[in-house]
Coordinates of C-alpha atoms in Angstrom, one line a residue:
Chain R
X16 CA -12.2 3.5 192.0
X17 CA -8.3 3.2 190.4
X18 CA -7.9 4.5 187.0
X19 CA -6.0 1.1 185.4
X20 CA -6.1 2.0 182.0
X21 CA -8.0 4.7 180.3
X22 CA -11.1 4.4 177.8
X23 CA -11.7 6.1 174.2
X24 CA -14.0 9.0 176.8
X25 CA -14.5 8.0 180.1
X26 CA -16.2 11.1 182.4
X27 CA -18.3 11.6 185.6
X28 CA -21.9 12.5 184.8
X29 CA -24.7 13.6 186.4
X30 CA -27.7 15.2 185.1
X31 CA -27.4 18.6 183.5
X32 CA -26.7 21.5 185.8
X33 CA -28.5 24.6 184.8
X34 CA -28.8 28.3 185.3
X35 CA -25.8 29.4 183.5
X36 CA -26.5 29.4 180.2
X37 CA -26.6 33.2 180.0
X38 CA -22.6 33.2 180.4
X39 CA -22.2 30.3 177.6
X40 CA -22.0 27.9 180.3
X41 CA -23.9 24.8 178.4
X42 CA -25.6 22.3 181.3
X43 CA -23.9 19.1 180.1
X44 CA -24.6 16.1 181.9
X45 CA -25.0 12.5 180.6
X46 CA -26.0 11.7 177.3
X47 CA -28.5 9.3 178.9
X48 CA -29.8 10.1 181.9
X49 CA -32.4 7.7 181.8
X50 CA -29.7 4.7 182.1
X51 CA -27.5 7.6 184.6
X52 CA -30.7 7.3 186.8
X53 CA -31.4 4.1 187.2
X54 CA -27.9 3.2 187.5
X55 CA -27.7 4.9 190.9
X56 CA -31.4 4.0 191.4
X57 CA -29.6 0.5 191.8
X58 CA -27.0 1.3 194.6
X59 CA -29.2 3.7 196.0
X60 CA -28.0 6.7 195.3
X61 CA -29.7 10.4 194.6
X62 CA -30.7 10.1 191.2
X63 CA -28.7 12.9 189.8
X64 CA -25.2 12.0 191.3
X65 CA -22.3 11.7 189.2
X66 CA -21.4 8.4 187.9
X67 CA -18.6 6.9 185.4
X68 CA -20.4 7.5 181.3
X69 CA -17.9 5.4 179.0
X70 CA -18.0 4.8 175.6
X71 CA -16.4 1.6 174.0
X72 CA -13.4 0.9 174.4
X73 CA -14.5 1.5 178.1
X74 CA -11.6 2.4 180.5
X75 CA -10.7 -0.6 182.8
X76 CA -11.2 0.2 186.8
X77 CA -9.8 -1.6 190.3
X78 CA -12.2 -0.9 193.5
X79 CA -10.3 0.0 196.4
X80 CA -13.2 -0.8 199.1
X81 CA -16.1 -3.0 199.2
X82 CA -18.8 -1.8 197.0
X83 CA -22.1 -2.1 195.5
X84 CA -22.0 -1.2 191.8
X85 CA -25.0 -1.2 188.9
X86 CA -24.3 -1.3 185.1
X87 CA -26.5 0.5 182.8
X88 CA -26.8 1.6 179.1
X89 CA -24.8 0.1 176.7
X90 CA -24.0 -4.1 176.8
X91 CA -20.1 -3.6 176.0
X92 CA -20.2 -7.1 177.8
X93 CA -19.2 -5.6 181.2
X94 CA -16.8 -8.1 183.8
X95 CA -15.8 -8.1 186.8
X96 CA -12.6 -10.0 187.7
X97 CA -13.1 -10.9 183.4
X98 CA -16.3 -12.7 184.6
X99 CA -19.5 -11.4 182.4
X100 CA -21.9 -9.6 184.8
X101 CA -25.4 -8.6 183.8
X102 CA -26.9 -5.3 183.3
X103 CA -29.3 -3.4 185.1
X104 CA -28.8 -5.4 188.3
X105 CA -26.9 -4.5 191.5
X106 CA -23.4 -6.4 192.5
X107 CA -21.5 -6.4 195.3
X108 CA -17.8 -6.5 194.7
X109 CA -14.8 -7.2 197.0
X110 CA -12.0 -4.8 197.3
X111 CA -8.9 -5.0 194.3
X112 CA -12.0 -6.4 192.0
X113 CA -11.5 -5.1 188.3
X114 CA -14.1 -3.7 186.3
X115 CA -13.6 -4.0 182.5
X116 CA -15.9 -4.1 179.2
X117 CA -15.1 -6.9 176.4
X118 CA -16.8 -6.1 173.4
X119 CA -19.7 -3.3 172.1
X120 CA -23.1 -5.4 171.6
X121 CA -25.5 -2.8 171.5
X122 CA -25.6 0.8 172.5
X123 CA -23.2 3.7 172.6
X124 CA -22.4 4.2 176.4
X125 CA -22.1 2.6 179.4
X126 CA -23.4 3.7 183.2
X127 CA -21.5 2.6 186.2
X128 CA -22.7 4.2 189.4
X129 CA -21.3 2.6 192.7
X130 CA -21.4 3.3 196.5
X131 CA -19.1 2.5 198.9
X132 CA -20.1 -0.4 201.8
X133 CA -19.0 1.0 204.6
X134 CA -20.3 -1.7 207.0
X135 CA -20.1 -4.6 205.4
X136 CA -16.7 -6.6 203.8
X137 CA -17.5 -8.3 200.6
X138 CA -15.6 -11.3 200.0
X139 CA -16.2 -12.3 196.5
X140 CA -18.7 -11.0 193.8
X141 CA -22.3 -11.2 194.6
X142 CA -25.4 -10.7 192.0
X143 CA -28.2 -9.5 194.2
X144 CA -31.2 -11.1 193.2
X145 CA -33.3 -8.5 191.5
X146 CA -33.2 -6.1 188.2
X147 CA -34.6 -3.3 186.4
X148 CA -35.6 -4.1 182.6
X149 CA -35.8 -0.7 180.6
X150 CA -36.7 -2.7 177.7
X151 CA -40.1 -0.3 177.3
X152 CA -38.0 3.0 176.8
X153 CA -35.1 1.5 174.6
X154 CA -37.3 0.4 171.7
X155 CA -36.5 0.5 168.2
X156 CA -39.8 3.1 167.6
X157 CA -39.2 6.6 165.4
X158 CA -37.8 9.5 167.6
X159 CA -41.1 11.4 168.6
X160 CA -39.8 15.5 167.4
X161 CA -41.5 18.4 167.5
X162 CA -41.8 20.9 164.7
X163 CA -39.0 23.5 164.9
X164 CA -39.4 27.4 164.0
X165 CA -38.2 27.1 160.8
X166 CA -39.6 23.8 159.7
X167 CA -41.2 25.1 156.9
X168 CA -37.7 26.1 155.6
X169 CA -37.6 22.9 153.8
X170 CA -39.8 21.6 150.7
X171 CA -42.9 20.0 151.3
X172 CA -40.9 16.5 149.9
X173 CA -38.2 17.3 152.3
X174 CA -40.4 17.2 155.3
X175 CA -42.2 14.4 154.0
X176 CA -38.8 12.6 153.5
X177 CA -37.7 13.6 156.9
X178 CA -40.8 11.8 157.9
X179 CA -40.3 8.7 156.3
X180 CA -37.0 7.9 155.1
X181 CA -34.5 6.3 157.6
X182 CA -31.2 8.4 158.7
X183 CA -28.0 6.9 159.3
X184 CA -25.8 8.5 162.1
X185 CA -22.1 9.8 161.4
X186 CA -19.8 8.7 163.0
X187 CA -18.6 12.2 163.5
X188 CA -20.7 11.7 166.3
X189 CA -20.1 13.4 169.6
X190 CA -21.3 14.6 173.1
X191 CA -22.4 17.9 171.4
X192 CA -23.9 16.6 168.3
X193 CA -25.5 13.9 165.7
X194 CA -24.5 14.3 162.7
X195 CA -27.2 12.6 160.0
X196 CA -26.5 10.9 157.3
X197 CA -29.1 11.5 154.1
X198 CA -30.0 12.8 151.0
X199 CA -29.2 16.8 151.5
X200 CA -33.2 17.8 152.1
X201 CA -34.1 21.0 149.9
X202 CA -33.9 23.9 151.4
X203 CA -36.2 27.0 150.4
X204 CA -34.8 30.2 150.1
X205 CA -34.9 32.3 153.4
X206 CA -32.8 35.2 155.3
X207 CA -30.1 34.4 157.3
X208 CA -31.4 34.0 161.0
X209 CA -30.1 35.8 164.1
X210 CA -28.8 33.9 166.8
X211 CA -30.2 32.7 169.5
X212 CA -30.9 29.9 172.3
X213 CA -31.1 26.0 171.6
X214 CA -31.4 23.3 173.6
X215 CA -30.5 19.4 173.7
X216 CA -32.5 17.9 171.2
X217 CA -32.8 20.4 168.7
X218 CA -32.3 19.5 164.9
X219 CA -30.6 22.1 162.9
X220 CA -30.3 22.2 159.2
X221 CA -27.1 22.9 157.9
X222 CA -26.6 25.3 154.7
X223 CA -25.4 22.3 152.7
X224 CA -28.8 20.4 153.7
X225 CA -27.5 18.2 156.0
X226 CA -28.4 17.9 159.7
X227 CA -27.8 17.6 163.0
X228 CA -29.1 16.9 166.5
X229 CA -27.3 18.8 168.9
X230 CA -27.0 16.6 172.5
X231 CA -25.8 16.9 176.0
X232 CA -22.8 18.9 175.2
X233 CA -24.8 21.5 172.6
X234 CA -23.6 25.1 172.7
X235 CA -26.0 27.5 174.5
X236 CA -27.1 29.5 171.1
X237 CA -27.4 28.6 167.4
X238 CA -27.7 30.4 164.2
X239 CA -28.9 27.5 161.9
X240 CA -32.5 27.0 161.4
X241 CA -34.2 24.6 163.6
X242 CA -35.9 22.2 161.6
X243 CA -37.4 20.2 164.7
X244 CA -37.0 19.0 168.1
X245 CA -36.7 15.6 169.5
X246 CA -38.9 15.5 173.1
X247 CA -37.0 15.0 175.9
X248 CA -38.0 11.8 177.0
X249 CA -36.9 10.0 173.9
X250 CA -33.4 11.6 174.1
X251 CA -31.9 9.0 176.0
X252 CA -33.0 6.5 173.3
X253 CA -31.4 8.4 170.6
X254 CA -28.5 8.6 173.1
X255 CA -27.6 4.8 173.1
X256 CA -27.7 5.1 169.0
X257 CA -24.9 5.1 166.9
X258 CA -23.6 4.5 163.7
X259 CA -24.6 1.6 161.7
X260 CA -27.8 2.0 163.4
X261 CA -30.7 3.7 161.2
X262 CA -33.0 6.1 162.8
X263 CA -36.6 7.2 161.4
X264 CA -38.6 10.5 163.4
X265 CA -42.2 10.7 163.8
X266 CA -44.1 14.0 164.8
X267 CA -45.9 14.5 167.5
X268 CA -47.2 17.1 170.0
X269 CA -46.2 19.2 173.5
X270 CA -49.2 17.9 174.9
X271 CA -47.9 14.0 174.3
X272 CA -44.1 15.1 175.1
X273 CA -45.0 16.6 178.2
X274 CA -47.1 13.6 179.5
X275 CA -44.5 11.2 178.1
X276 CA -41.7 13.0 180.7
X277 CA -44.1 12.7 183.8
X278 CA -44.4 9.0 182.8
X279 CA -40.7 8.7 182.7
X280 CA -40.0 10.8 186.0
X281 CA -43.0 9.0 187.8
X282 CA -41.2 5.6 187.1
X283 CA -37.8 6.6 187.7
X284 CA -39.1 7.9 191.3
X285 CA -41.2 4.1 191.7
X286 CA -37.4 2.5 190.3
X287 CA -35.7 4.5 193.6
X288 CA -38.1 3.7 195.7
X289 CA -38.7 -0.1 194.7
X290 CA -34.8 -0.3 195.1
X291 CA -34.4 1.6 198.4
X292 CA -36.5 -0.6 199.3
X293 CA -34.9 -3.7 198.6
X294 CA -31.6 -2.9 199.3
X295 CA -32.9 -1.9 203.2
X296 CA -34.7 -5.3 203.1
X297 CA -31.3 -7.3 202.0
X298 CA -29.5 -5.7 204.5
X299 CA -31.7 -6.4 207.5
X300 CA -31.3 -10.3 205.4
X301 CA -27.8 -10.1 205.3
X302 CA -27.2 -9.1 209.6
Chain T
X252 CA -43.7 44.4 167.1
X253 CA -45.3 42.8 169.4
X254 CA -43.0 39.9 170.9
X255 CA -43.6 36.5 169.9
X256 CA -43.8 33.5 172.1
X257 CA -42.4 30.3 170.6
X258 CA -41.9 26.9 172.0
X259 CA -38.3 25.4 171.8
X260 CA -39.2 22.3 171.4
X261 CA -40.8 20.5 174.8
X262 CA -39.0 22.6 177.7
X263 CA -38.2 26.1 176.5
X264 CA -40.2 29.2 175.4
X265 CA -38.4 31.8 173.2
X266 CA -39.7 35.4 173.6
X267 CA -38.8 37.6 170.3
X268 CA -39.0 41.1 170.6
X269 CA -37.6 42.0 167.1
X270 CA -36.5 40.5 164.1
X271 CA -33.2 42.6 163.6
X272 CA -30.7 43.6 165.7
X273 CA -30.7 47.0 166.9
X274 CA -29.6 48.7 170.5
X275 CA -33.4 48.8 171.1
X276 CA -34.3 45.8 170.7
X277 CA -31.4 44.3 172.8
X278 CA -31.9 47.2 175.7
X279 CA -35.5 45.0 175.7
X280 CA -34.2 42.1 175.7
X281 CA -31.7 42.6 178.8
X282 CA -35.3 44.6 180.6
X283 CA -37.3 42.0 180.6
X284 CA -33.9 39.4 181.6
X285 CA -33.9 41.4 184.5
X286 CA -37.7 41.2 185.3
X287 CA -37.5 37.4 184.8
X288 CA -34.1 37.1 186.7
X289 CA -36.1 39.1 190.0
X290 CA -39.3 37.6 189.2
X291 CA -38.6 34.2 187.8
X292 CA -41.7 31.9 186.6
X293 CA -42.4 28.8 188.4
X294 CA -40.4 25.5 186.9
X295 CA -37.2 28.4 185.6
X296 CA -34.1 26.7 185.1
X297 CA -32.4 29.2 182.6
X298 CA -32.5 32.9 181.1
X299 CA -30.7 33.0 178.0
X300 CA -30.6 36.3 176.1
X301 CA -29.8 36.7 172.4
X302 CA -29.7 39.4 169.7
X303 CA -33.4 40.0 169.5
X304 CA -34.8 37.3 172.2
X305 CA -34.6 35.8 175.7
X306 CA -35.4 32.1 176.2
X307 CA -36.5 31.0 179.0
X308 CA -35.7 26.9 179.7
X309 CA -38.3 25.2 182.1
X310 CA -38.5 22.3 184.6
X311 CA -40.8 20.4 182.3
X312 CA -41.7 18.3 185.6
X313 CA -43.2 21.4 187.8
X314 CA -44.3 23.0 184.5
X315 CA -46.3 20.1 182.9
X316 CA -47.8 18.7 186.1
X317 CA -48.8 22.4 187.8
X318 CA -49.0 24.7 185.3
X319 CA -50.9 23.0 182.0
X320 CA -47.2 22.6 180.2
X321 CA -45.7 25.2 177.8
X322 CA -49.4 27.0 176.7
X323 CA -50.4 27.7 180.2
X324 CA -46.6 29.2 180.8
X325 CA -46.6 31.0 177.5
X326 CA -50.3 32.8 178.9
X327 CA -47.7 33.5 182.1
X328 CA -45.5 35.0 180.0
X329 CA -47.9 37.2 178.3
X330 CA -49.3 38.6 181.6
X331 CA -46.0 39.6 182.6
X332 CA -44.8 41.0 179.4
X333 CA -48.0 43.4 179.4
X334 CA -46.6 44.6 183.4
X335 CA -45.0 47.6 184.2
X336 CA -41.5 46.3 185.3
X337 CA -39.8 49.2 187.2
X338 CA -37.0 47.7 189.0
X339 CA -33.8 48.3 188.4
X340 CA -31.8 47.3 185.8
X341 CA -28.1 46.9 186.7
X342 CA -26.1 49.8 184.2
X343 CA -23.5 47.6 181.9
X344 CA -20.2 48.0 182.9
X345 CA -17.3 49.4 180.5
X346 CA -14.2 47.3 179.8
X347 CA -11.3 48.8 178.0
X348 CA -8.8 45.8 176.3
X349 CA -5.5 46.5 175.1
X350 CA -5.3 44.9 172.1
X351 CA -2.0 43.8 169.9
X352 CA -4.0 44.1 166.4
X353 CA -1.3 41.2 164.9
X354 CA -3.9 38.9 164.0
X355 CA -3.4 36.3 161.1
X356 CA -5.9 37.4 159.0
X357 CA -5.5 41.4 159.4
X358 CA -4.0 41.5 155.7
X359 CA -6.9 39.7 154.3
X360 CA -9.2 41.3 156.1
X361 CA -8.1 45.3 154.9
X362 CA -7.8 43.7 151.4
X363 CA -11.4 42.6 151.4
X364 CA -12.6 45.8 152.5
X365 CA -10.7 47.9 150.1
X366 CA -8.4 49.5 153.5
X367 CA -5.2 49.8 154.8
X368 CA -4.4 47.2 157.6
X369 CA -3.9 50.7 159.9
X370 CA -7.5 51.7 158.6
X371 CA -9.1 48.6 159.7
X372 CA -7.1 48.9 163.7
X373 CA -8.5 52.9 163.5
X374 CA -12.3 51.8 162.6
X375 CA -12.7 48.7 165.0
X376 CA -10.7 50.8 168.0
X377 CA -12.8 54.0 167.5
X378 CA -16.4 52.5 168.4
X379 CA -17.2 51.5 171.3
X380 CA -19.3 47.7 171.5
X381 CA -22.0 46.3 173.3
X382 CA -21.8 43.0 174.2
X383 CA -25.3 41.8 173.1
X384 CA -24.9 38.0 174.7
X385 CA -22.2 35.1 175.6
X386 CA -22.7 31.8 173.8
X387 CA -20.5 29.7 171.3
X388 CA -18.4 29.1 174.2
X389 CA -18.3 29.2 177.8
X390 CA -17.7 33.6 178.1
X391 CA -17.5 33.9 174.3
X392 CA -19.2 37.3 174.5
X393 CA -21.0 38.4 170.8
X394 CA -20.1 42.3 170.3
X395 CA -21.5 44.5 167.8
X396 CA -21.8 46.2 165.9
X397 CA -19.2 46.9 164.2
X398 CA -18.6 50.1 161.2
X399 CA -20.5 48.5 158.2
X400 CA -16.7 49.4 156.5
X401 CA -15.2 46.8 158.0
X402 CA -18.0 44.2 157.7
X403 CA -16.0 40.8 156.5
X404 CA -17.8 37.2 155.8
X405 CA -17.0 34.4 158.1
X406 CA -14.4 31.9 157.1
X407 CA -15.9 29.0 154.8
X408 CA -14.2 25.9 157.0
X409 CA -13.5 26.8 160.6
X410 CA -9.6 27.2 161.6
X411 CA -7.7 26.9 165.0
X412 CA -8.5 29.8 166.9
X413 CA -6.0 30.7 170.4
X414 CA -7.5 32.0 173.6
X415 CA -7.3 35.8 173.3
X416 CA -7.6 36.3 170.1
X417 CA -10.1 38.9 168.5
X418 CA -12.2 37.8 165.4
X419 CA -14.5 39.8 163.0
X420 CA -17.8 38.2 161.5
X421 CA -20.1 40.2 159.8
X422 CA -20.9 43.4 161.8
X423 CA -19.8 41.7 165.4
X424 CA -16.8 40.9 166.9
X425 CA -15.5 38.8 169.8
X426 CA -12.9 37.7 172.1
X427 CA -12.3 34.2 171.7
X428 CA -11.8 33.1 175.6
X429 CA -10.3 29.6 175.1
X430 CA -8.4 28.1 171.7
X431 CA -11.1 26.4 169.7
X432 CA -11.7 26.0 165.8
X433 CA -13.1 29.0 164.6
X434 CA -14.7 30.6 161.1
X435 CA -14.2 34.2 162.5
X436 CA -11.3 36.5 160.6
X437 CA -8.4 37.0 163.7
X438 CA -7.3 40.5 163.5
X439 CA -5.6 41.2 166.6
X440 CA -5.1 39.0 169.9
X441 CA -5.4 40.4 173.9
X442 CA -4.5 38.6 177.1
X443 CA -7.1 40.5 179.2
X444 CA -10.5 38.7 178.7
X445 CA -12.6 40.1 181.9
X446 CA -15.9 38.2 182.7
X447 CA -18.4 39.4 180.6
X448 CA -22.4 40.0 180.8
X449 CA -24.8 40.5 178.4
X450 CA -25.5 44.8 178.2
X451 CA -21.5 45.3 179.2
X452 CA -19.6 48.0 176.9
X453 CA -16.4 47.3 175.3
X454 CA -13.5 49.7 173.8
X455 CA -10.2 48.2 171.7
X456 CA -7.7 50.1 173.0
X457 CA -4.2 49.6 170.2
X458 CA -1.1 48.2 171.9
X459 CA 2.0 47.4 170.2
X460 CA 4.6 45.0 171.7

């Protein structure tokens, strides 16, 4: 893929690469990598390969080959050769084809994962005939959290406010963090804490009352108290929100957040397979 | 104290040996790195070591479908924290780094505490650190502590920090290892940042240009 012009934050993503957070080496990886996944699910790739995460305005990209490409994520109206193409389908495109994004409809980033067709030249664009719908993760339910270490660090209103009230999200926004927009929640007097690890999901509460949800590009360690923790499988859902759209939590437990990732990791594995699948059958279709 | 195990939200288990920092406490915390680093759980993905604890991140896949999820690793834990661990733990090595104590905030900083700017270079050059863990940024190494003399608050909004330069916050300091905003006071500024680990040892050694 040529670089034709450059988005607002256009990088290659994959999922997050562990094992070095001991030097301060944070794992990264996409902000979604529910939408990363099945993305590459599509063209059949590994799972966790890199692909393009862009946020709007996307960059604008020529192929230089024949290739198979999948958009997931975000609806910024993706086209191909300024043709609207869907989402969450695979499309063959023909070498010098231009990828571009028109206008953000919903969501915060866009997936494009693409393999090269080495055996086969594509002569104009080509839908394939079969989608993914992730219409059961992205819904507009409250982020399931966990309680945090120092939950109890706010009032008894706070936490019931924090239960109930919608948040708006800055848009300060970034890879590393969500900043959330409220009333400042009342804090109780406590010692300051020492430092130590957090992870992608945690909610910190800031000194001034105000909080934040650190994301795929969170440090390694924090010193603010950690109010909760959003599970992991509904960070990708909070991933693909932004400002002007409102956000309410809802606790639950480890037990349900553990089962709730197995569900998600069992049907991403059925997604690869079900697509392996038919991409092997179209291409014995196609010779 | 007996360390407490706490979950991190769905796929991470803190272990706290302590709840203030002390050499002892943080000569624990690098043991028991080193016994989960050479006999890692099942489902490990990171070791992270702070102050007063080590966190240890899992594979919530492995972990939730073989091993009952976070309680059954937390029981894990336990049965290896009540082990003998007798391997050996690798000695911290000692880095000496000149040091050109020009920093921006060196004037504010002796004013604060009540010294001479010369007072402040002979107290943070005359101790010798331990770096306790790296964090903040990629090889941002936390070092401490620092004489309770020169003890200074962090800044109240962060400021452009350059790569090299050594900050004071409360009783650590640190080597900032790439420019970044910052709320730590710059005293002095060094262009040899080594790779740190957590347990290394760490003398200032004055340099003037």
């Amino acid at each position: 893929m040529k670089l034709i012009k450059k988005g607002l934050l256009d990088t290659w993503q994959g999922l997050p690469s562990f094992g070095l957070q001991h030097e301060g080496i944070p794992p990264g990886g996409a902000m979604d990598t529910f939408s990363l996944q099945i993305a590459n699910a599509l063209v059949g790739n590994d799972l966790y390969d890199k692909v393009l995460e862009m946020h709007f305005p996307a960059g604008v990209y020529q192929f230089e080959t024949s290739t198979l490409l999948a958009i997931c994520g975000a609806d910024f109206r993706a086209c191909v050769d300024n043709v609207e193409v869907p989402l969450n389908q695979p499309i063959k495109v023909p070498p010098g084809a231009i990828f571009s994004c028109k206008k953000p409809v919903s969501g915060q980033r866009v997936y494009v994962a693409t393999r090269t067709l080495h055996d086969e030249q594509v002569s104009r664009v080509k839908i394939l005939p079969w989608s993914m719908n992730p219409e059961n993760v992205f819904t507009d339910e409250p982020i399931r959290i966990l309680c945090g270490r120092e939950w109890d660090q706010i009032k008894a209103c706070s936490q019931q406010c924090f239960l109930s009230r919608p948040f708006g999200i800055s848009p300060t926004s970034n890879r590393m963090g969500y900043q959330l927009i409220q009333e400042p929640l009342k804090i109780l007097p406590s010692q300051n804490l020492i430092s130590s690890a957090v992870t992608a999901g945690t909610i910190q509460l800031l000194p001034s009352g105000q909080i934040v949800v650190l994301m795929a590009g969170h440090q390694t360690t924090g010193g603010y108290p950690r109010l909760a923790h959003v599970i992991s499988a509904d960070l990708p859902r909070l991933a693909q929100k932004g400002p002007g759209d409102s956000l309410r939590f809802t606790l639950t437990d480890s037990m349900t957040a553990e089962y709730e990732w197995i569900l998600v990791q069992n049907y991403l594995q059925q997604v690869r397979n079900v697509c392996t699948l038919k991409l092997s059958q179209h291409r014995f279709d196609h010779h | 104290m007996n360390p407490q195990i706490y979950e991190l939200g769905d796929s991470a288990l803190t272990i706290e040996f302590g709840n203030e920092i002390s050499a002892d406490t943080h000569q624990e915390v690098m043991r028991r790195f080193y016994q989960f680093q050479s006999f890692p759980l099942p489902g490990t993905l990171d070791l992270i070591p702070a102050y007063t604890s080590l966190t240890i991140v899992f594979d919530l896949r492995v972990v939730a479908s073989r091993f009952e999820g976070l309680a059954g690793m937390k029981t894990l834990i336990e049965q290896k924290l009540a082990e003998a661990f007798t391997a050996v733990i690798p000695e911290g090595r000692l880095h000496e780094i000149p040091c050109v104590y020009e920093g921006p905030d060196l004037a504010s900083v002796a004013s604060a505490c009540g010294l001479s700017e010369a007072e402040i270079i002979r107290i943070h050059s005359e101790k010798e650190y331990t770096v306790y863990f790296l964090g903040f940024l990629p090889g941002f190494a936390y070092m401490g502590t620092t004489d309770e003399r020169i003890t200074v608050s962090r800044k109240l909004t962060p400021a452009p920090i350059q790569k090299g330069d050594i900050g004071l916050a409360g009783n650590q300091t640190g080597i900032y290892p790439s420019a970044s905003p910052g709320g730590w006071q710059i005293i002095g500024r060094t262009t040899d940042i080594p790779h740190f680990r957590a347990g290394d040892r760490v003398r200032f050694i004055p340099v003037t240009v």
